[in-house]
Amino acid sequence: MKFSRAENSVRSTDRSTELFETLSSPRRRTILAVLEAGDASSVSELVTCLLAERGLDEDASALRRRAAVSLVHVHLPWLDDRGLVDWDCETGTVALTAAARVCDLEAIERIASTGAAAGEIPTDASTGEHP
């Protein structure tokens, strides 16, 4: 099936918007960075990294539970649906996909944070988080 330039442009714009929406969440940016660095491979390890990055008590069970719920019900499904991570909800394992490894996530994050400073990145509608 062939698409016109206009249709391809719309597809490209939609993909860019989706990427910026993905990176508008500090939690999703952290998840991607942690996985890219090879520092985590399970939901539990990601929770520890998220809490440590925010300077929160990694051992506080209520915080761990809330962070885990947020990952399992919002962020990991979002990233998995967009092909950036492979998440096995039964085993709790998480890994970057080959597609995400090809992306220069650090460069994309720099662009995203520049846009965030200028107010150009939308709020994460699923969680209401701001970058």
CSV table of C-alpha atoms in Angstrom, one decimal, residues 2 6 8 10 12-13 27-28 31 47 49 56 74-75 84 92 95-97 99 103 106 108 114 117 124:
chain,number,residue,atom,x,y,z
A,2,LYS,CA,1.4,3.4,-1.0
A,6,ALA,CA,0.7,14.2,3.3
A,8,ASN,CA,3.4,10.0,5.5
A,10,VAL,CA,0.8,12.8,9.3
A,12,SER,CA,5.5,11.0,11.2
A,13,THR,CA,3.9,13.8,13.2
A,27,ARG,CA,9.0,8.1,35.4
A,28,ARG,CA,9.1,6.8,31.9
A,31,ILE,CA,12.7,3.7,33.3
A,47,VAL,CA,10.9,0.6,41.7
A,49,CYS,CA,15.8,2.9,41.0
A,56,LEU,CA,13.0,8.6,48.7
A,74,VAL,CA,0.5,2.9,33.7
A,75,HIS,CA,4.1,3.2,32.6
A,84,LEU,CA,10.1,0.6,23.6
A,92,GLY,CA,8.0,-9.1,36.1
A,95,ALA,CA,14.0,-5.1,28.9
A,96,LEU,CA,14.5,-2.4,26.2
A,97,THR,CA,13.5,-3.5,22.7
A,99,ALA,CA,14.0,-0.4,18.5
A,103,CYS,CA,17.1,5.3,19.3
A,106,GLU,CA,19.8,10.6,25.6
A,108,ILE,CA,15.7,12.6,22.5
A,114,THR,CA,14.4,21.7,26.0
A,117,ALA,CA,11.4,24.3,29.5
A,124,ASP,CA,1.2,13.2,30.6
